[in-house]
Amino acid sequence: MKKIKVFEVGPRDGYQNVSALIPTQEKKKIIDGLAKSGVTHLQVTSFVSPKAVPQMQDAREVAVYCKEHYPKLDILALVPNLRGAKDACDAGIRHISYVVSLSESHNKANVNRTREASVRELKEIAFSYPDMKICVDVATAFGCPFEGKPADGELIRFVGELYSKGFREICLCDTTGVANPRQVREAASAVMETYPDIEPAVHIHDTRGMGLACTLAAVEAGVSRIQSTLGGLGGCPFAPGASGNTATEDLVYMFREMGYETGIDFEELLKLSKYQKSVIEGNYSGHHVMITAPQACGKRGGR
Amino acid sequence: MKKIKVFEVGPRDGYQNVSALIPTQEKKKIIDGLAKSGVTHLQVTSFVSPKAVPQMQDAREVAVYCKEHYPKLDILALVPNLRGAKDACDAGIRHISYVVSLSESHNKANVNRTREASVRELKEIAFSYPDMKICVDVATAFGCPFEGKPADGELIRFVGELYSKGFREICLCDTTGVANPRQVREAASAVMETYPDIEPAVHIHDTRGMGLACTLAAVEAGVSRIQSTLGGLGGCPFAPGASGNTATEDLVYMFREMGYETGIDFEELLKLSKYQKSVIEGNYSGHHVMITAPQACGKRGGR
């Protein structure tokens, strides 16, 4: 039975797209619920400027809470720069994600610098924090809202550049949901064949309904690390047209039904997703909604 | 380049789940739009009792319109019994769909008789209308809301029974969206290996977000006939928990991106889906909504 490592990135990627501030207490409760459901890899926050992303102003508190309460889990935080890496490290984080876009235009829109400058900063972070595990999220790996599909070989060349600088944890991110299953399969296979000691992850959006199809294509190509968000939250504030990520509960359900092992309890996760929905809608009273129909409740849930 | 035959079943399967009556004129306009988009297989109505399904009371008018205006297209109608087959034949229809559920409980709930009685009626239709092409839709092929998953070998045994009675056009229907990609792949492969002269179709729902993943699994297993509905309309009035079919525009988009050929113009279809939405919401004024974002607009469209 093949094992899938689910990386829940909702508390970072999902919440940063929610405009109303989610109380820190509620974030902790949802993280508790994720841990209880069996999620073992959690990207819990982002050490960005609270001015740029007010939702992440409690980054330190959330990170400290997670490291204290869940010392055995793989707790990640996203950092946009060296300053963020310092804050993450100070809060006890030992595994960070760092985003570089494959496309120059998206990198500029996202972090206001060239890709080269982003890679330079990444090297500096790695040099300054040698004990920090670093996952490089390659954004717009399958296409960019400004530049379209990457040129043939562009992705694998860039992965090679990261590889040559010592990075082995690489996530191929479909930032705006333009990937199709064939593309995901081919990209993941190319990375694994060219660099057998890279264990790639994928980060897939469900913009055009292909979330699970692309995720499955990755897994059947040999990928075992999947990023997703509870409830299918997410998107990208700096990429027009981006909509939600693949919902964790949807993929946990699919993989369970197909005989894969995620270690995550689908029913618990589904309850939690409904609870999270009530929290985000500002409608939480401590009551959990009882689930009667056996169906996933990503964005699809309401219909 | 592999060709996919898309069977658009929205005007039957979709509309029968819409409670407000859709004006016949609008149904014709949408069928015109489907034909213009390049759809060549169209299930346009159902010859059922207008008391049971008032939405289908214009079955004859719609069928006659299609046969007159689109003599080169493959125009199908669903019939529940011999009486329906006679009405369909009188209206000029030469290709019908007939539903039998794999599960006894669903067959009873759906057509109020045993599966055996359904198969008997099917044989009578075939005997009475020897020139009629018949597609047998096997409902609950992957699971039933009352009985759960079919026992091992149950589906292939039933397909064998239909085969022995001379039926070669068989559609495996995931009536309530419980199928997973592995199950679809295994079932389709088993049918094609056991009965090489059956060219199976699949009819997939998107209840749990697996619509495209299951459809792709079928196609990669060798299936080339896919039933779907514009806008992801549909469900099953007699199956609790059933939600919409896989949206035609979603799958046309995916297959186009993957290099398959459907012969259908995605942009036309997307415009039509938006128009259909306005019709169903009773909100049509002859203006088409302009589409700006390149995204599919099944049920997902609104979010």
Coordinates of C-alpha atoms in Angstrom, one line a residue:
Chain A
M1 CA 0.0 0.0 0.0
K2 CA 1.6 3.2 -1.2
K3 CA 1.9 6.0 1.4
I4 CA 1.1 9.6 0.6
K5 CA 2.5 12.4 2.6
V6 CA -0.1 15.1 2.8
F7 CA 1.3 18.6 3.5
E8 CA -1.6 20.7 4.8
V9 CA -0.8 24.3 3.9
G10 CA -4.2 25.8 4.6
P11 CA -3.2 27.8 7.7
R12 CA -0.7 29.6 5.6
D13 CA -1.8 29.5 1.9
G14 CA -5.5 29.3 2.7
Y15 CA -5.7 31.9 5.4
Q16 CA -3.6 34.5 3.7
N17 CA -6.3 34.7 1.1
V18 CA -9.0 35.4 3.8
S19 CA -9.5 39.1 4.3
A20 CA -11.2 39.1 7.7
L21 CA -8.8 38.3 10.5
I22 CA -9.2 34.8 11.9
P23 CA -8.7 34.8 15.7
T24 CA -5.5 33.2 16.7
Q25 CA -7.4 31.0 19.1
E26 CA -9.4 29.6 16.2
K27 CA -6.3 29.0 14.1
K28 CA -4.9 27.0 17.0
K29 CA -8.1 25.0 17.3
I30 CA -8.1 24.1 13.6
I31 CA -4.4 23.1 13.8
D32 CA -5.3 20.9 16.8
G33 CA -8.0 19.4 14.7
L34 CA -5.6 18.7 11.8
A35 CA -3.2 17.0 14.2
K36 CA -6.0 15.0 15.7
S37 CA -7.1 13.9 12.2
G38 CA -3.6 12.5 11.6
V39 CA -2.0 15.3 9.5
T40 CA 1.7 15.1 10.2
H41 CA 3.1 17.8 7.9
L42 CA 1.7 21.3 8.5
Q43 CA 2.6 24.6 7.1
V44 CA 1.2 26.7 9.8
T45 CA 2.0 30.4 9.0
S46 CA 4.1 32.8 7.1
F47 CA 6.8 35.1 8.5
V48 CA 5.9 38.1 6.2
S49 CA 5.4 41.7 7.0
P50 CA 2.2 42.1 9.0
K51 CA 1.6 45.3 6.9
A52 CA 1.7 43.3 3.7
V53 CA -0.4 40.4 5.1
P54 CA -2.2 41.3 8.3
Q55 CA -3.7 37.8 8.5
M56 CA -0.2 36.5 9.4
Q57 CA 0.5 39.0 12.1
D58 CA 0.3 36.2 14.7
A59 CA 2.9 34.1 12.9
R60 CA 5.2 33.9 15.9
E61 CA 2.4 32.9 18.3
V62 CA 1.0 30.3 16.0
A63 CA 4.5 28.8 15.3
V64 CA 5.5 28.7 19.0
Y65 CA 2.2 27.1 19.8
C66 CA 2.7 24.4 17.2
K67 CA 6.3 23.6 18.1
E68 CA 5.4 23.4 21.8
H69 CA 2.3 21.3 21.4
Y70 CA 3.3 19.2 18.5
P71 CA 7.0 18.5 18.8
K72 CA 6.8 15.3 16.8
L73 CA 5.0 16.8 13.8
D74 CA 6.7 18.4 10.8
I75 CA 5.8 22.0 11.3
L76 CA 6.7 24.3 8.4
A77 CA 6.4 28.1 7.9
L78 CA 6.8 30.1 4.8
V79 CA 9.4 32.8 4.7
P80 CA 9.8 35.4 1.9
N81 CA 13.3 36.5 2.8
L82 CA 16.2 36.3 5.2
R83 CA 14.4 38.5 7.7
G84 CA 11.5 36.0 7.7
A85 CA 13.9 33.1 8.1
K86 CA 15.4 34.7 11.2
D87 CA 11.9 35.3 12.7
A88 CA 11.0 31.7 11.9
C89 CA 14.1 30.3 13.4
D90 CA 13.6 32.5 16.5
A91 CA 10.1 31.0 16.9
G92 CA 11.6 27.5 16.9
I93 CA 10.8 26.6 13.3
R94 CA 13.3 24.2 11.7
H95 CA 11.6 23.6 8.3
I96 CA 10.7 26.5 6.0
S97 CA 9.2 26.9 2.6
Y98 CA 10.6 29.5 0.3
V99 CA 8.9 30.5 -3.0
V100 CA 10.6 31.3 -6.3
S101 CA 8.5 31.6 -9.4
L102 CA 9.6 29.9 -12.6
S103 CA 8.3 32.9 -14.5
E104 CA 10.1 36.3 -14.1
S105 CA 6.8 38.2 -14.4
H106 CA 5.1 36.3 -11.6
N107 CA 8.2 36.5 -9.4
K108 CA 8.2 40.3 -9.8
A109 CA 4.4 40.5 -9.1
N110 CA 4.8 38.2 -6.1
V111 CA 7.9 39.4 -4.3
N112 CA 9.0 42.4 -6.4
R113 CA 12.4 41.2 -7.5
T114 CA 14.0 39.1 -10.2
R115 CA 14.2 35.4 -10.1
E116 CA 17.9 35.6 -9.8
A117 CA 17.6 37.9 -6.8
S118 CA 15.2 35.5 -5.2
V119 CA 17.6 32.6 -5.7
R120 CA 20.4 34.7 -4.3
E121 CA 18.3 35.4 -1.1
L122 CA 17.5 31.7 -0.9
K123 CA 21.2 30.8 -0.9
E124 CA 21.8 33.4 1.8
I125 CA 19.1 31.9 3.9
A126 CA 20.6 28.4 3.5
F127 CA 24.1 29.8 4.3
S128 CA 22.8 31.7 7.4
Y129 CA 20.7 28.8 8.7
P130 CA 22.6 25.6 7.9
D131 CA 20.4 23.5 10.1
M132 CA 17.2 24.7 8.6
K133 CA 15.4 22.3 6.3
I134 CA 14.3 24.2 3.2
C135 CA 11.6 23.3 0.8
V136 CA 11.8 25.4 -2.4
D137 CA 8.3 26.0 -3.8
V138 CA 8.6 26.6 -7.5
A139 CA 5.6 28.8 -8.3
T140 CA 4.0 28.9 -11.8
A141 CA 5.8 25.7 -12.6
F142 CA 3.2 24.7 -15.1
G143 CA 2.2 28.1 -16.4
C144 CA 1.9 31.8 -15.5
P145 CA -1.0 34.2 -15.8
F146 CA 1.3 36.7 -17.5
E147 CA 3.7 34.5 -19.6
G148 CA 1.6 31.4 -20.3
K149 CA 3.2 27.9 -20.4
P150 CA 6.9 27.7 -19.7
A151 CA 9.2 26.9 -22.6
D152 CA 10.2 23.3 -23.1
G153 CA 12.8 22.3 -20.7
E154 CA 12.6 25.6 -18.7
L155 CA 11.3 23.9 -15.5
I156 CA 13.9 21.1 -15.5
R157 CA 16.7 23.7 -16.1
F158 CA 15.5 25.7 -13.2
V159 CA 15.2 22.7 -11.0
G160 CA 18.8 21.8 -12.0
E161 CA 19.9 25.3 -10.9
L162 CA 18.4 24.7 -7.5
Y163 CA 19.8 21.2 -7.4
S164 CA 23.3 22.5 -8.2
K165 CA 23.0 24.9 -5.2
G166 CA 22.2 22.0 -2.9
F167 CA 18.5 22.0 -2.7
R168 CA 16.8 18.6 -2.7
E169 CA 13.3 19.5 -1.5
I170 CA 11.4 20.9 -4.4
C171 CA 7.7 21.5 -4.8
L172 CA 6.2 22.0 -8.2
C173 CA 3.4 24.5 -7.7
D174 CA 0.5 25.1 -10.1
T175 CA -0.1 28.6 -8.8
T176 CA -3.0 29.4 -11.0
G177 CA -4.5 26.0 -11.7
V178 CA -3.4 25.8 -15.4
A179 CA -1.7 22.4 -15.2
N180 CA -3.3 19.3 -16.8
P181 CA -2.6 15.7 -15.7
R182 CA -0.3 15.0 -18.6
Q183 CA 1.8 18.0 -17.9
V184 CA 2.0 17.1 -14.2
R185 CA 3.0 13.5 -14.9
E186 CA 5.6 14.6 -17.4
A187 CA 7.1 17.3 -15.2
A188 CA 7.3 15.1 -12.1
S189 CA 8.7 12.2 -14.1
A190 CA 11.4 14.4 -15.7
V191 CA 12.5 15.8 -12.3
M192 CA 12.6 12.3 -10.7
E193 CA 14.5 10.8 -13.7
T194 CA 17.0 13.6 -13.9
Y195 CA 17.6 14.0 -10.2
P196 CA 16.8 10.7 -8.4
D197 CA 17.7 12.2 -5.0
I198 CA 15.0 14.9 -5.3
E199 CA 11.7 13.8 -3.9
P200 CA 9.4 16.3 -5.5
A201 CA 6.2 17.5 -4.0
V202 CA 3.3 19.1 -5.9
H203 CA 1.0 21.9 -5.0
I204 CA -2.1 21.8 -7.2
H205 CA -5.1 24.1 -7.6
D206 CA -8.6 23.1 -8.5
T207 CA -9.4 26.1 -10.7
R208 CA -10.7 24.1 -13.6
G209 CA -11.8 21.0 -11.8
M210 CA -8.6 19.1 -12.5
G211 CA -7.3 19.2 -8.9
L212 CA -7.7 15.6 -8.1
A213 CA -6.9 14.4 -11.7
C214 CA -3.6 16.3 -11.5
T215 CA -2.9 15.1 -8.0
L216 CA -3.5 11.5 -9.0
A217 CA -1.3 11.9 -12.1
A218 CA 1.5 13.1 -9.8
V219 CA 1.1 10.2 -7.4
E220 CA 0.9 7.6 -10.2
A221 CA 4.1 9.1 -11.6
G222 CA 5.8 8.4 -8.3
V223 CA 5.3 11.6 -6.3
S224 CA 4.4 11.0 -2.7
R225 CA 4.4 14.5 -1.2
I226 CA 1.3 16.5 -1.8
Q227 CA 0.4 20.0 -0.7
S228 CA -3.2 20.9 -0.2
T229 CA -5.6 22.9 1.9
L230 CA -8.5 22.0 4.2
G231 CA -11.7 23.1 2.5
G232 CA -9.9 24.0 -0.7
L233 CA -9.0 27.4 0.5
G234 CA -6.3 29.4 -1.2
G235 CA -5.3 31.1 -4.4
C236 CA -2.7 33.7 -5.0
P237 CA -3.3 37.4 -4.3
F238 CA -0.7 38.3 -7.0
A239 CA -2.0 36.0 -9.8
P240 CA -5.2 37.1 -11.5
G241 CA -7.7 34.2 -11.9
A242 CA -6.1 31.9 -9.2
S243 CA -8.7 30.1 -7.3
G244 CA -8.6 27.5 -4.5
N245 CA -6.1 24.7 -3.9
T246 CA -7.1 21.1 -4.1
A247 CA -9.1 20.3 -0.9
T248 CA -7.3 18.0 1.5
E249 CA -10.5 16.2 2.4
D250 CA -11.2 15.5 -1.3
L251 CA -7.8 14.0 -1.8
V252 CA -7.8 12.1 1.4
Y253 CA -11.1 10.6 0.4
M254 CA -10.0 9.7 -3.1
F255 CA -6.8 8.1 -1.9
R256 CA -8.6 6.2 0.8
E257 CA -11.0 4.8 -1.7
M258 CA -8.2 3.9 -4.0
G259 CA -6.3 2.0 -1.3
Y260 CA -3.5 4.4 -0.7
E261 CA -2.6 5.3 2.8
T262 CA -2.5 8.9 4.0
G263 CA -2.8 8.2 7.8
I264 CA -5.5 10.8 7.9
D265 CA -9.0 10.2 9.2
F266 CA -11.4 11.4 6.5
E267 CA -14.5 11.8 8.7
E268 CA -12.5 13.9 11.3
L269 CA -11.1 16.1 8.5
L270 CA -14.6 16.6 7.0
K271 CA -16.0 17.7 10.4
L272 CA -13.1 20.1 10.8
S273 CA -13.6 21.5 7.3
K274 CA -17.2 22.4 8.1
Y275 CA -16.0 23.9 11.4
Q276 CA -13.4 25.9 9.6
K277 CA -16.0 27.1 7.1
S278 CA -18.1 28.4 10.0
V279 CA -15.1 30.1 11.5
I280 CA -14.2 31.9 8.2
E281 CA -17.8 32.9 7.8
G282 CA -17.5 34.5 11.3
N283 CA -20.3 32.2 12.4
Y284 CA -18.7 30.0 15.0
S285 CA -20.4 29.3 18.2
G286 CA -18.5 26.3 19.4
H287 CA -21.1 24.0 17.9
H288 CA -19.8 21.6 15.3
V289 CA -22.1 21.1 12.4
M290 CA -23.1 17.4 12.3
I291 CA -22.3 15.8 9.0
T292 CA -24.9 13.5 7.6
A293 CA -24.1 13.1 3.9
P294 CA -20.9 11.2 3.1
Q295 CA -19.5 13.9 0.8
A296 CA -16.4 16.0 0.8
C297 CA -16.9 19.6 1.6
G298 CA -14.4 21.7 -0.2
K299 CA -15.7 24.6 -2.1
R300 CA -18.0 22.1 -3.6
G301 CA -19.6 21.5 -0.2
G302 CA -22.2 24.1 -0.3
R303 CA -24.0 23.0 -3.4
Chain B
M1 CA -4.1 12.0 -31.3
K2 CA -6.8 10.0 -29.5
K3 CA -10.4 10.9 -30.2
I4 CA -13.0 11.2 -27.5
K5 CA -16.6 10.9 -28.3
V6 CA -18.5 13.2 -25.9
F7 CA -22.2 12.3 -25.4
E8 CA -23.9 15.4 -24.1
V9 CA -26.7 14.3 -21.9
G10 CA -27.6 17.6 -20.3
P11 CA -30.9 18.3 -22.1
R12 CA -32.1 15.0 -20.6
D13 CA -30.2 14.1 -17.5
G14 CA -29.5 17.8 -16.5
Y15 CA -32.9 19.3 -17.2
Q16 CA -34.9 16.5 -15.6
N17 CA -33.4 17.6 -12.3
V18 CA -34.4 21.3 -12.8
S19 CA -37.8 21.9 -11.2
A20 CA -38.8 25.0 -13.0
L21 CA -40.0 24.3 -16.5
I22 CA -37.4 25.4 -19.1
P23 CA -39.2 26.9 -22.2
T24 CA -39.0 24.5 -25.2
Q25 CA -37.6 27.4 -27.2
E26 CA -34.7 27.7 -24.9
K27 CA -34.0 24.0 -25.0
K28 CA -33.8 24.2 -28.7
K29 CA -31.5 27.2 -28.6
I30 CA -29.2 25.4 -26.2
I31 CA -29.2 22.3 -28.5
D32 CA -28.4 24.6 -31.4
G33 CA -25.5 26.0 -29.4
L34 CA -24.3 22.5 -28.6
A35 CA -24.4 21.5 -32.2
K36 CA -22.6 24.7 -33.2
S37 CA -19.9 24.0 -30.6
G38 CA -19.2 20.7 -32.3
V39 CA -21.1 18.2 -30.1
T40 CA -22.1 15.3 -32.3
H41 CA -23.8 13.0 -29.8
L42 CA -26.7 14.5 -28.0
Q43 CA -29.2 12.9 -25.6
V44 CA -31.9 15.5 -26.1
T45 CA -34.9 14.3 -24.0
S46 CA -36.7 11.5 -22.3
F47 CA -40.0 9.8 -23.3
V48 CA -41.3 9.5 -19.8
S49 CA -44.8 10.2 -18.4
P50 CA -45.2 14.0 -18.3
K51 CA -46.9 13.4 -14.9
A52 CA -43.8 11.8 -13.5
V53 CA -41.4 14.3 -15.1
P54 CA -43.2 17.5 -16.2
Q55 CA -39.9 18.9 -17.5
M56 CA -39.9 16.3 -20.3
Q57 CA -43.5 17.0 -21.5
D58 CA -42.1 18.5 -24.7
A59 CA -40.1 15.4 -25.5
R60 CA -41.7 14.9 -28.9
E61 CA -41.3 18.5 -30.0
V62 CA -37.7 18.6 -29.0
A63 CA -36.9 15.2 -30.6
V64 CA -38.7 16.2 -33.9
Y65 CA -36.8 19.5 -33.9
C66 CA -33.4 17.8 -33.5
K67 CA -34.1 15.1 -36.1
E68 CA -35.2 17.7 -38.6
H69 CA -32.5 20.3 -38.0
Y70 CA -29.6 17.9 -37.2
P71 CA -30.0 14.9 -39.4
K72 CA -26.3 14.1 -39.4
L73 CA -25.9 14.2 -35.6
D74 CA -26.4 11.2 -33.3
I75 CA -29.6 12.2 -31.5
L76 CA -30.5 10.0 -28.6
A77 CA -33.5 9.9 -26.2
L78 CA -34.0 8.0 -23.0
V79 CA -36.9 5.7 -22.8
P80 CA -38.0 4.0 -19.6
N81 CA -40.2 1.3 -21.2
L82 CA -41.8 0.0 -24.4
R83 CA -44.3 2.8 -24.5
G84 CA -41.5 5.3 -24.4
A85 CA -39.7 3.5 -27.1
K86 CA -42.8 3.7 -29.3
D87 CA -43.1 7.4 -28.7
A88 CA -39.4 7.9 -29.4
C89 CA -39.7 5.9 -32.6
D90 CA -42.8 7.9 -33.7
A91 CA -40.8 11.1 -33.2
G92 CA -38.1 9.9 -35.5
I93 CA -35.5 8.8 -32.9
R94 CA -33.3 5.9 -34.0
H95 CA -31.0 5.7 -31.0
I96 CA -32.3 5.3 -27.5
S97 CA -30.8 4.9 -24.0
Y98 CA -32.4 2.5 -21.5
V99 CA -31.5 2.4 -17.9
V100 CA -31.2 -0.7 -15.7
S101 CA -29.6 -0.4 -12.3
L102 CA -27.0 -2.9 -11.2
S103 CA -28.4 -2.8 -7.7
E104 CA -31.9 -4.1 -7.1
S105 CA -32.8 -1.4 -4.6
H106 CA -31.9 1.4 -6.9
N107 CA -33.7 -0.2 -9.8
K108 CA -36.8 -0.4 -7.6
A109 CA -36.5 3.2 -6.5
N110 CA -35.8 4.4 -10.0
V111 CA -38.4 2.5 -12.0
N112 CA -40.3 0.5 -9.5
R113 CA -39.6 -3.0 -10.7
T114 CA -37.0 -5.7 -10.3
R115 CA -33.9 -5.7 -12.4
E116 CA -35.1 -8.9 -14.1
A117 CA -38.3 -7.1 -15.1
S118 CA -36.3 -4.2 -16.5
V119 CA -34.1 -6.5 -18.6
R120 CA -37.3 -8.3 -19.8
E121 CA -38.7 -4.9 -21.0
L122 CA -35.4 -4.1 -22.6
K123 CA -35.5 -7.3 -24.6
E124 CA -39.1 -6.5 -25.7
I125 CA -38.0 -3.1 -26.9
A126 CA -35.2 -4.6 -28.9
F127 CA -37.5 -7.2 -30.3
S128 CA -40.2 -4.6 -31.2
Y129 CA -37.8 -2.1 -32.7
P130 CA -35.1 -4.1 -34.4
D131 CA -33.7 -1.1 -36.2
M132 CA -33.4 1.0 -33.1
K133 CA -29.8 1.4 -31.7
I134 CA -29.9 0.8 -28.0
C135 CA -27.5 2.0 -25.4
V136 CA -27.9 0.3 -22.1
D137 CA -27.1 2.6 -19.2
V138 CA -26.1 0.4 -16.2
A139 CA -26.9 2.7 -13.3
T140 CA -25.1 2.3 -9.9
A141 CA -22.4 0.4 -11.7
F142 CA -19.8 1.5 -9.1
G143 CA -22.0 1.6 -6.0
C144 CA -25.5 2.3 -4.8
P145 CA -26.7 4.6 -2.1
F146 CA -28.8 1.8 -0.6
E147 CA -26.5 -1.3 -1.1
G148 CA -23.0 0.2 -1.2
K149 CA -20.3 -1.2 -3.6
P150 CA -21.3 -4.1 -5.8
A151 CA -19.9 -7.5 -4.9
D152 CA -16.8 -8.6 -6.8
G153 CA -17.6 -9.7 -10.3
E154 CA -21.2 -8.5 -10.0
L155 CA -20.8 -5.8 -12.7
I156 CA -19.0 -8.0 -15.2
R157 CA -21.6 -10.7 -14.7
F158 CA -24.4 -8.3 -15.4
V159 CA -22.7 -6.9 -18.5
G160 CA -22.3 -10.5 -19.6
E161 CA -26.0 -11.0 -19.2
L162 CA -26.7 -8.0 -21.4
Y163 CA -24.1 -9.2 -23.9
S164 CA -25.7 -12.6 -24.1
K165 CA -28.9 -10.9 -25.1
G166 CA -27.2 -9.1 -27.9
F167 CA -26.5 -5.7 -26.4
R168 CA -23.1 -4.2 -27.4
E169 CA -23.5 -0.6 -26.4
I170 CA -23.1 -0.4 -22.6
C171 CA -22.6 2.7 -20.4
L172 CA -21.2 2.3 -16.9
C173 CA -22.9 4.9 -14.9
D174 CA -21.7 6.3 -11.6
T175 CA -25.2 7.4 -10.6
T176 CA -24.2 8.9 -7.2
G177 CA -20.6 9.8 -7.7
V178 CA -19.1 7.1 -5.5
A179 CA -16.6 5.7 -8.1
N180 CA -12.9 6.3 -7.7
P181 CA -10.4 6.3 -10.6
R182 CA -9.0 2.9 -9.7
Q183 CA -12.5 1.4 -9.7
V184 CA -13.4 3.0 -13.1
R185 CA -10.1 1.9 -14.7
E186 CA -10.6 -1.7 -13.4
A187 CA -14.2 -2.0 -14.4
A188 CA -13.7 -0.5 -17.9
S189 CA -10.7 -2.7 -18.5
A190 CA -12.5 -5.8 -17.3
V191 CA -15.4 -5.1 -19.7
M192 CA -13.1 -4.5 -22.6
E193 CA -11.0 -7.5 -22.0
T194 CA -13.9 -9.9 -21.5
Y195 CA -16.0 -8.5 -24.3
P196 CA -13.7 -6.9 -26.9
D197 CA -16.7 -6.0 -29.2
I198 CA -18.3 -3.9 -26.5
E199 CA -17.2 -0.3 -26.7
P200 CA -18.1 0.9 -23.2
A201 CA -19.1 4.4 -22.3
V202 CA -18.9 6.0 -18.8
H203 CA -21.2 8.4 -17.1
I204 CA -19.4 10.0 -14.2
H205 CA -20.6 12.4 -11.5
D206 CA -18.5 15.0 -9.8
T207 CA -20.0 14.6 -6.3
R208 CA -16.7 14.3 -4.5
G209 CA -14.5 16.2 -6.9
M210 CA -13.3 13.1 -8.7
G211 CA -15.3 13.7 -12.0
L212 CA -12.3 14.5 -14.1
A213 CA -10.0 12.1 -12.4
C214 CA -12.5 9.2 -13.0
T215 CA -13.1 10.3 -16.6
L216 CA -9.4 10.4 -17.3
A217 CA -8.9 7.0 -15.7
A218 CA -11.6 5.6 -18.1
V219 CA -10.0 7.2 -21.1
E220 CA -6.5 6.1 -20.2
A221 CA -7.9 2.6 -19.8
G222 CA -9.2 2.7 -23.4
V223 CA -12.7 4.1 -23.1
S224 CA -13.5 6.7 -25.8
R225 CA -17.2 7.4 -25.1
I226 CA -18.0 9.8 -22.3
Q227 CA -21.4 11.0 -21.1
S228 CA -21.4 14.4 -19.5
T229 CA -23.6 17.5 -19.0
L230 CA -23.1 21.1 -20.0
G231 CA -22.6 23.1 -16.7
G232 CA -22.4 19.9 -14.7
L233 CA -26.1 19.7 -14.3
G234 CA -27.7 16.5 -13.2
G235 CA -28.0 14.1 -10.4
C236 CA -30.6 11.5 -9.7
P237 CA -34.0 12.2 -8.2
F238 CA -34.2 8.7 -6.8
A239 CA -30.8 8.5 -5.3
P240 CA -30.2 10.4 -2.1
G241 CA -27.0 12.4 -2.2
A242 CA -26.5 12.4 -5.9
S243 CA -25.1 15.7 -7.2
G244 CA -24.1 16.9 -10.7
N245 CA -22.5 15.1 -13.6
T246 CA -19.0 15.9 -14.8
A247 CA -19.3 19.2 -16.7
T248 CA -18.8 18.9 -20.4
E249 CA -16.8 22.1 -20.6
D250 CA -14.5 20.9 -17.9
L251 CA -13.7 17.7 -19.6
V252 CA -13.4 19.3 -23.1
Y253 CA -10.9 21.8 -21.6
M254 CA -8.9 19.0 -19.9
F255 CA -8.8 16.8 -23.0
R256 CA -7.8 19.8 -25.2
E257 CA -5.0 20.7 -22.9
M258 CA -3.8 17.1 -22.8
G259 CA -3.8 16.8 -26.6
Y260 CA -6.8 14.7 -27.1
E261 CA -9.4 15.5 -29.7
T262 CA -13.0 16.0 -28.9
G263 CA -14.0 18.1 -31.9
I264 CA -15.7 20.5 -29.6
D265 CA -14.9 24.2 -29.3
F266 CA -14.2 25.0 -25.7
E267 CA -14.8 28.7 -25.8
E268 CA -18.2 28.3 -27.6
L269 CA -19.2 25.7 -25.0
L270 CA -18.2 27.9 -22.1
K271 CA -20.3 30.8 -23.5
L272 CA -23.2 28.4 -23.9
S273 CA -22.8 27.1 -20.4
K274 CA -23.1 30.7 -19.0
Y275 CA -26.1 31.2 -21.2
Q276 CA -27.7 28.0 -20.0
K277 CA -27.1 29.1 -16.4
S278 CA -29.0 32.3 -17.0
V279 CA -31.8 30.4 -18.6
I280 CA -32.1 28.0 -15.7
E281 CA -32.0 30.9 -13.3
G282 CA -34.9 32.4 -15.3
N283 CA -32.8 35.3 -16.0
Y284 CA -32.4 35.2 -19.8
S285 CA -32.8 38.3 -21.9
G286 CA -31.1 37.3 -25.1
H287 CA -27.8 38.9 -24.0
H288 CA -25.0 36.5 -23.7
V289 CA -22.7 37.0 -20.7
M290 CA -19.2 37.9 -22.0
I291 CA -16.6 35.6 -20.7
T292 CA -13.4 37.2 -19.7
A293 CA -11.6 34.7 -17.4
P294 CA -10.4 31.5 -19.0
Q295 CA -12.0 29.2 -16.6
A296 CA -14.6 26.4 -16.8
C297 CA -18.0 27.2 -15.5
G298 CA -19.5 24.0 -14.3
K299 CA -21.1 24.3 -10.8
R300 CA -17.7 25.6 -9.9
G301 CA -18.3 28.6 -12.0
G302 CA -20.0 30.7 -9.5
R303 CA -17.3 30.6 -6.8

